[in-house]
XYZ file of N, CA and C in Angstrom:
459
model
N 4.730 -2.032 31.405
C 6.103 -1.795 30.864
C 7.196 -2.179 31.903
N 8.065 -3.189 31.505
C 9.334 -3.589 32.411
C 10.237 -2.148 32.450
N 10.579 -1.806 33.570
C 11.720 -0.732 33.757
C 12.989 -1.469 33.207
N 13.739 -0.698 32.481
C 15.113 -1.077 32.094
C 16.066 -1.093 33.187
N 15.731 -0.333 34.200
C 16.928 -0.139 35.298
C 16.546 -0.918 36.478
N 15.218 -1.230 36.908
C 15.184 -2.138 38.085
C 14.516 -3.416 37.811
N 13.701 -3.520 36.556
C 12.997 -4.748 36.157
C 11.468 -4.873 36.610
N 11.253 -3.714 37.463
C 9.815 -3.775 37.866
C 8.834 -3.648 36.620
N 7.641 -4.229 36.968
C 6.687 -4.004 35.611
C 5.704 -2.804 35.879
N 5.394 -2.090 37.069
C 4.701 -0.948 37.109
C 5.554 0.182 36.664
N 4.694 1.184 35.727
C 5.269 2.423 35.471
C 4.107 3.036 35.066
N 4.190 4.503 34.790
C 3.203 5.422 34.625
C 3.643 6.325 33.302
N 2.678 6.623 32.539
C 2.888 7.342 31.308
C 2.757 8.674 31.759
N 3.948 9.568 31.387
C 4.056 11.004 31.592
C 3.853 11.746 30.446
N 4.029 11.221 29.123
C 3.839 12.035 28.392
C 3.659 11.111 26.743
N 2.629 11.364 25.987
C 2.596 10.509 24.806
C 2.597 11.341 23.496
N 3.335 11.153 22.358
C 3.007 11.974 21.422
C 3.590 11.217 20.191
N 3.184 11.570 18.679
C 3.599 10.944 17.832
C 4.945 11.006 17.371
N 5.846 9.671 17.106
C 7.330 9.642 16.949
C 7.441 10.336 15.633
N 8.613 10.817 15.298
C 9.266 11.524 14.044
C 8.707 10.670 12.865
N 8.712 9.209 12.719
C 8.215 8.599 11.752
C 6.801 8.495 11.558
N 6.015 9.290 12.538
C 4.548 9.305 12.343
C 3.958 7.722 12.474
N 4.626 6.733 12.329
C 4.067 5.362 12.259
C 4.344 4.816 13.913
N 4.583 5.463 14.895
C 4.758 5.055 16.016
C 4.262 6.297 17.221
N 4.106 5.688 18.505
C 3.783 6.618 19.526
C 4.993 6.564 20.618
N 5.587 7.752 20.668
C 6.598 7.933 21.690
C 6.137 8.070 23.182
N 6.492 7.366 23.983
C 5.992 7.493 25.607
C 6.922 7.722 26.403
N 7.070 8.801 27.422
C 7.911 9.106 28.352
C 7.178 8.460 29.516
N 7.887 7.564 30.175
C 7.410 6.691 31.445
C 8.272 6.843 32.601
N 7.588 6.764 33.622
C 8.407 6.735 34.922
C 8.139 5.577 35.712
N 9.170 4.898 36.405
C 9.085 3.601 36.980
C 8.500 4.078 38.248
N 7.359 3.298 38.672
C 6.865 3.550 40.118
C 7.518 3.137 41.424
N 8.754 2.092 40.922
C 9.493 1.403 42.083
C 10.568 2.414 42.158
N 11.501 2.682 41.178
C 12.655 3.311 41.578
C 12.782 4.949 41.017
N 11.722 5.365 40.372
C 11.519 6.586 39.934
C 12.222 6.965 38.681
N 13.043 6.348 38.130
C 13.648 6.632 36.986
C 12.540 6.562 35.604
N 13.180 7.488 34.553
C 12.444 7.624 33.550
C 12.958 7.095 32.398
N 12.088 6.448 31.579
C 12.792 5.840 30.204
C 11.642 6.103 29.152
N 11.923 6.064 27.793
C 11.311 6.279 26.775
C 10.854 4.981 25.823
N 9.603 4.684 25.731
C 9.152 3.554 25.045
C 8.670 4.010 23.477
N 8.700 3.160 22.557
C 7.954 3.428 21.434
C 6.921 2.193 21.074
N 5.659 2.887 20.489
C 4.580 1.762 20.307
C 4.021 1.916 19.027
N 4.053 0.676 18.334
C 3.605 0.620 16.900
C 2.491 -0.300 16.851
N 1.650 0.099 15.800
C 0.641 -0.934 15.479
C 1.109 -2.268 14.624
N 0.738 -3.228 15.358
C 1.257 -4.507 14.335
C 0.502 -4.842 13.385
N 1.038 -4.786 12.173
C 0.280 -5.198 11.039
C 0.437 -6.464 10.455
N -0.623 -6.896 10.189
C -0.329 -8.471 9.704
C -0.142 -8.562 8.377
N 0.895 -9.346 7.858
C 1.245 -9.334 6.460
C 0.031 -9.836 5.626
N 0.214 -9.208 4.290
C -0.932 -9.513 3.380
C -0.018 -10.537 2.253
N -0.771 -11.649 1.931
C -0.072 -12.619 1.056
C -0.854 -12.524 -0.391
N -0.198 -12.258 -1.125
C -0.415 -12.143 -2.693
C -0.333 -13.498 -3.346
N -1.418 -14.140 -3.948
C -1.491 -15.362 -4.497
C -1.319 -15.261 -6.198
N -0.058 -15.264 -6.437
C 0.032 -15.161 -7.876
C -0.477 -15.919 -8.983
N -0.653 -15.667 -10.199
C -1.163 -16.540 -11.470
C -0.979 -17.804 -11.141
N 0.419 -18.315 -11.083
C 0.851 -19.714 -10.955
C 0.759 -20.261 -9.711
N -0.018 -19.604 -8.536
C -0.228 -20.248 -7.264
C 0.648 -20.008 -6.222
N 1.868 -19.182 -6.831
C 2.977 -18.945 -5.729
C 2.402 -17.867 -4.830
N 2.994 -17.750 -3.610
C 2.621 -16.851 -2.455
C 3.848 -15.999 -2.323
N 3.605 -14.743 -2.048
C 4.613 -13.736 -1.729
C 3.826 -12.676 -0.968
N 4.737 -11.944 -0.181
C 4.112 -10.733 0.798
C 3.861 -9.755 -0.347
N 2.657 -8.914 0.210
C 2.460 -7.554 -0.493
C 3.441 -6.869 -0.575
N 3.702 -6.175 -1.692
C 4.776 -5.248 -1.735
C 4.410 -3.825 -2.421
N 3.995 -3.051 -1.689
C 3.636 -1.643 -2.211
C 4.652 -1.111 -2.966
N 5.787 -1.327 -2.839
C 6.776 -0.699 -3.843
C 6.535 -1.338 -5.370
N 6.420 -2.558 -5.331
C 6.196 -3.061 -6.431
C 4.915 -2.692 -7.320
N 3.936 -2.488 -6.677
C 2.657 -1.765 -7.305
C 3.292 -0.327 -7.856
N 3.852 0.268 -6.829
C 4.429 1.743 -7.434
C 5.095 1.557 -8.709
N 5.967 0.715 -8.738
C 6.886 0.498 -9.784
C 6.029 0.151 -11.146
N 5.260 -0.644 -11.074
C 4.502 -0.789 -12.061
C 3.681 0.293 -12.742
N 3.038 1.068 -11.802
C 2.393 2.306 -12.198
C 3.454 3.221 -12.955
N 4.606 3.391 -12.245
C 5.447 4.435 -12.779
C 5.844 3.946 -14.085
N 6.211 2.677 -14.351
C 6.561 2.482 -15.625
C 5.298 2.624 -16.868
N 3.956 2.326 -16.292
C 2.809 2.775 -17.124
C 2.645 4.317 -17.572
N 3.097 5.105 -16.576
C 2.902 6.358 -16.695
C 4.098 7.292 -17.125
N 5.153 6.469 -17.627
C 6.522 7.257 -18.207
C 5.914 8.214 -19.509
N 6.796 9.182 -19.432
C 6.288 10.270 -20.200
C 5.200 10.666 -20.514
N 4.174 10.644 -19.349
C 2.974 11.007 -19.250
C 2.884 12.187 -18.091
N 1.762 13.175 -18.248
C 1.632 14.042 -17.327
C 1.085 13.675 -15.931
N 1.470 12.668 -15.350
C 0.961 11.887 -14.042
C 2.135 12.491 -12.910
N 1.840 13.056 -11.915
C 2.471 13.601 -10.960
C 3.162 12.205 -9.902
N 4.304 12.132 -9.422
C 4.655 11.143 -8.672
C 3.614 11.150 -7.251
N 3.306 12.256 -6.703
C 2.546 12.264 -5.762
C 1.230 11.529 -5.725
N 0.681 11.599 -7.100
C -0.540 11.039 -7.482
C -0.481 9.464 -7.389
N 0.719 9.059 -7.896
C 0.922 7.820 -7.923
C 1.324 7.058 -6.445
N 1.892 7.986 -5.537
C 2.281 7.427 -4.169
C 0.753 7.276 -3.369
N -0.064 8.524 -3.514
C -1.270 8.559 -3.279
C -2.470 7.066 -3.788
N -2.142 6.789 -4.967
C -2.859 5.616 -5.428
C -2.588 4.333 -4.641
N -0.994 4.291 -4.628
C -0.596 2.886 -3.881
C -1.028 2.988 -2.613
N -0.966 4.196 -1.756
C -1.538 4.343 -0.392
C -2.973 3.686 -0.449
N -3.726 4.221 -1.259
C -5.164 3.813 -1.234
C -5.089 2.250 -1.544
N -4.665 1.850 -2.666
C -4.719 0.357 -2.744
C -4.359 -0.384 -1.395
N -3.243 -0.008 -1.031
C -2.719 -0.659 0.368
C -3.746 -0.753 1.671
N -4.307 0.411 1.742
C -5.394 0.492 2.499
C -6.600 -0.050 2.355
N -6.874 -0.032 1.150
C -8.240 -0.813 0.696
C -7.885 -2.490 1.023
N -6.889 -2.785 0.581
C -6.550 -4.168 0.596
C -6.433 -4.540 2.203
N -5.925 -3.583 2.970
C -5.806 -4.119 4.241
C -6.964 -3.940 5.362
N -7.912 -3.159 4.638
C -9.110 -2.882 5.477
C -9.829 -4.307 5.409
N -9.715 -5.057 4.163
C -10.462 -6.410 4.146
C -10.092 -7.210 5.051
N -10.798 -8.180 5.548
C -10.337 -9.161 6.679
C -9.560 -10.434 5.859
N -9.429 -10.188 4.582
C -8.610 -11.198 3.942
C -7.322 -10.978 4.006
N -6.408 -12.097 4.382
C -4.975 -11.784 4.570
C -4.207 -12.606 3.327
N -4.942 -13.044 2.308
C -4.759 -13.591 0.976
C -5.388 -13.080 -0.050
N -4.624 -12.345 -1.007
C -5.244 -11.615 -1.950
C -4.657 -11.967 -3.285
N -5.757 -12.313 -4.311
C -5.406 -12.677 -5.473
C -4.771 -11.502 -6.189
N -3.619 -11.845 -7.045
C -3.093 -10.962 -7.829
C -3.903 -10.183 -8.713
N -4.862 -10.737 -9.257
C -5.795 -10.068 -10.025
C -6.404 -9.209 -9.464
N -6.854 -9.151 -8.197
C -7.652 -8.121 -7.567
C -6.805 -6.644 -7.491
N -5.402 -6.810 -7.089
C -4.626 -5.931 -7.228
C -4.264 -5.149 -8.368
N -4.433 -6.125 -9.570
C -4.182 -5.629 -10.908
C -5.622 -4.668 -11.248
N -6.595 -5.287 -10.864
C -7.920 -4.488 -11.197
C -8.092 -3.218 -10.451
N -7.720 -3.019 -9.090
C -7.614 -2.188 -8.339
C -6.664 -0.737 -9.051
N -5.563 -1.284 -9.361
C -4.532 -0.452 -10.279
C -5.245 0.224 -11.253
N -5.831 -0.717 -12.277
C -6.534 -0.354 -13.404
C -7.395 0.588 -13.112
N -8.267 0.438 -12.250
C -9.471 1.242 -11.982
C -8.769 2.742 -11.567
N -8.013 2.750 -10.990
C -7.499 4.041 -10.318
C -6.738 4.697 -11.294
N -5.994 3.854 -12.089
C -5.046 4.707 -13.270
C -5.998 5.260 -14.284
N -7.154 4.660 -14.466
C -8.090 4.994 -15.606
C -8.579 6.418 -15.367
N -8.862 6.722 -13.787
C -9.360 7.913 -13.511
C -8.322 9.085 -13.712
N -6.948 8.564 -13.613
C -6.007 9.634 -13.668
C -5.494 9.974 -15.084
N -5.183 8.896 -15.794
C -4.743 9.094 -17.204
C -4.881 7.615 -17.829
N -6.051 8.022 -19.005
C -6.428 6.843 -19.772
C -4.956 6.127 -20.600
N -4.225 6.991 -21.118
C -3.090 6.307 -21.820
C -2.189 5.295 -20.878
N -2.115 5.884 -19.614
C -1.171 5.083 -18.390
C -2.076 3.862 -18.377
N -3.483 3.935 -18.170
C -4.420 2.984 -17.798
C -4.158 1.823 -18.943
N -4.190 2.189 -20.301
C -3.969 1.167 -21.389
C -2.693 0.430 -21.350
N -1.715 1.295 -21.214
C -0.332 0.881 -21.109
C -0.464 -0.347 -19.729
N -0.876 -0.081 -18.471
C -0.674 -0.978 -17.619
C -1.762 -2.229 -18.219
N -2.850 -1.977 -18.517
C -3.666 -3.111 -18.989
C -2.856 -3.982 -19.897
N -2.369 -3.474 -20.769
C -1.883 -4.243 -22.120
C -0.672 -5.267 -21.362
N -0.056 -4.714 -20.310
C 0.972 -5.804 -19.634
C 0.435 -6.626 -18.759
N -0.603 -5.917 -17.872
C -1.267 -6.757 -17.114
C -2.392 -7.946 -17.585
N -2.946 -7.787 -18.506
C -3.825 -8.467 -19.292
C -3.257 -9.387 -20.341
N -1.973 -9.031 -20.460
C -1.164 -9.763 -21.600
C -1.868 -9.922 -22.759
N -2.004 -8.712 -23.540
C -2.689 -8.423 -24.707
C -1.822 -9.374 -25.644
N -2.507 -10.352 -26.394
C -1.783 -11.372 -27.346
C -1.653 -10.664 -28.842
N -2.552 -9.701 -29.237
C -2.557 -9.367 -30.543
C -3.232 -8.061 -30.633
N -3.160 -7.199 -31.664
C -4.031 -5.973 -32.024
C -5.239 -5.942 -31.918
N -6.028 -7.112 -32.004
C -7.499 -7.384 -31.832
C -7.735 -7.337 -30.124
N -7.032 -8.154 -29.543
C -7.288 -7.826 -28.113
C -7.210 -6.448 -27.572
N -5.923 -5.667 -27.912
C -5.751 -4.299 -27.753
C -7.020 -3.422 -28.188
N -7.387 -3.708 -29.253
C -8.544 -3.027 -29.808
C -9.736 -2.936 -29.235
N -9.944 -4.389 -28.805
C -11.092 -4.564 -28.036
C -11.247 -3.789 -26.594
N -9.915 -3.879 -25.800
C -9.850 -2.871 -24.705
C -10.091 -1.316 -24.940
N -9.625 -1.010 -26.035
C -9.696 0.556 -26.226
C -11.227 0.707 -26.698
N -11.679 -0.154 -27.304
C -13.408 -0.021 -27.553
C -14.015 -0.015 -26.387
N -13.691 -1.040 -25.689
C -14.408 -0.955 -24.088
C -14.443 0.404 -23.456
N -12.932 1.027 -23.569
C -12.655 2.203 -22.717
C -13.673 3.333 -23.337
N -13.594 3.231 -24.828
C -14.441 4.291 -25.638
C -15.966 4.116 -25.188
N -16.411 3.121 -25.230
C -17.899 2.866 -25.159
C -18.266 3.324 -23.632
N -17.521 2.780 -22.679
C -17.860 3.270 -21.247
C -17.690 4.719 -21.029
N -16.773 5.523 -21.681
C -16.640 6.886 -21.321
C -17.954 7.627 -22.181
N -18.463 7.169 -23.235
C -19.610 7.604 -23.731
C -20.884 7.551 -22.606
N -21.009 6.381 -22.041
C -22.235 5.814 -21.145
C -22.028 6.390 -20.020
């Protein structure tokens, strides 16, 4: 690490601890040349995940967009915001843990539906109706029947 005072490259770490944001490490260093102390912050470099949309367009993964979709599906339902935050974190973590840097939007939608179904079936059906773009009542009923038969089995 380059000393901000004398420009030398050699320093030693005196103290390391998580920073206030919990996403980085705060390190207190001492220059081995001039003896002055300085603080550095170290964080993990995350590679961006690219979402491939249905129309072929690409955009960076946005956890907040996933969360907003779930919030809409859970309006007036007994689902706590903390639960939705946890689901959004799980989805982001699951996607990041794959080696794929490009993710089909269908994969994200399926993960959201899978997790919402465990939390609240009405919210699941609401999300599925928008995500799967139900064209008519028959498509909607087919999804409901599928939900009912899977719950029995």
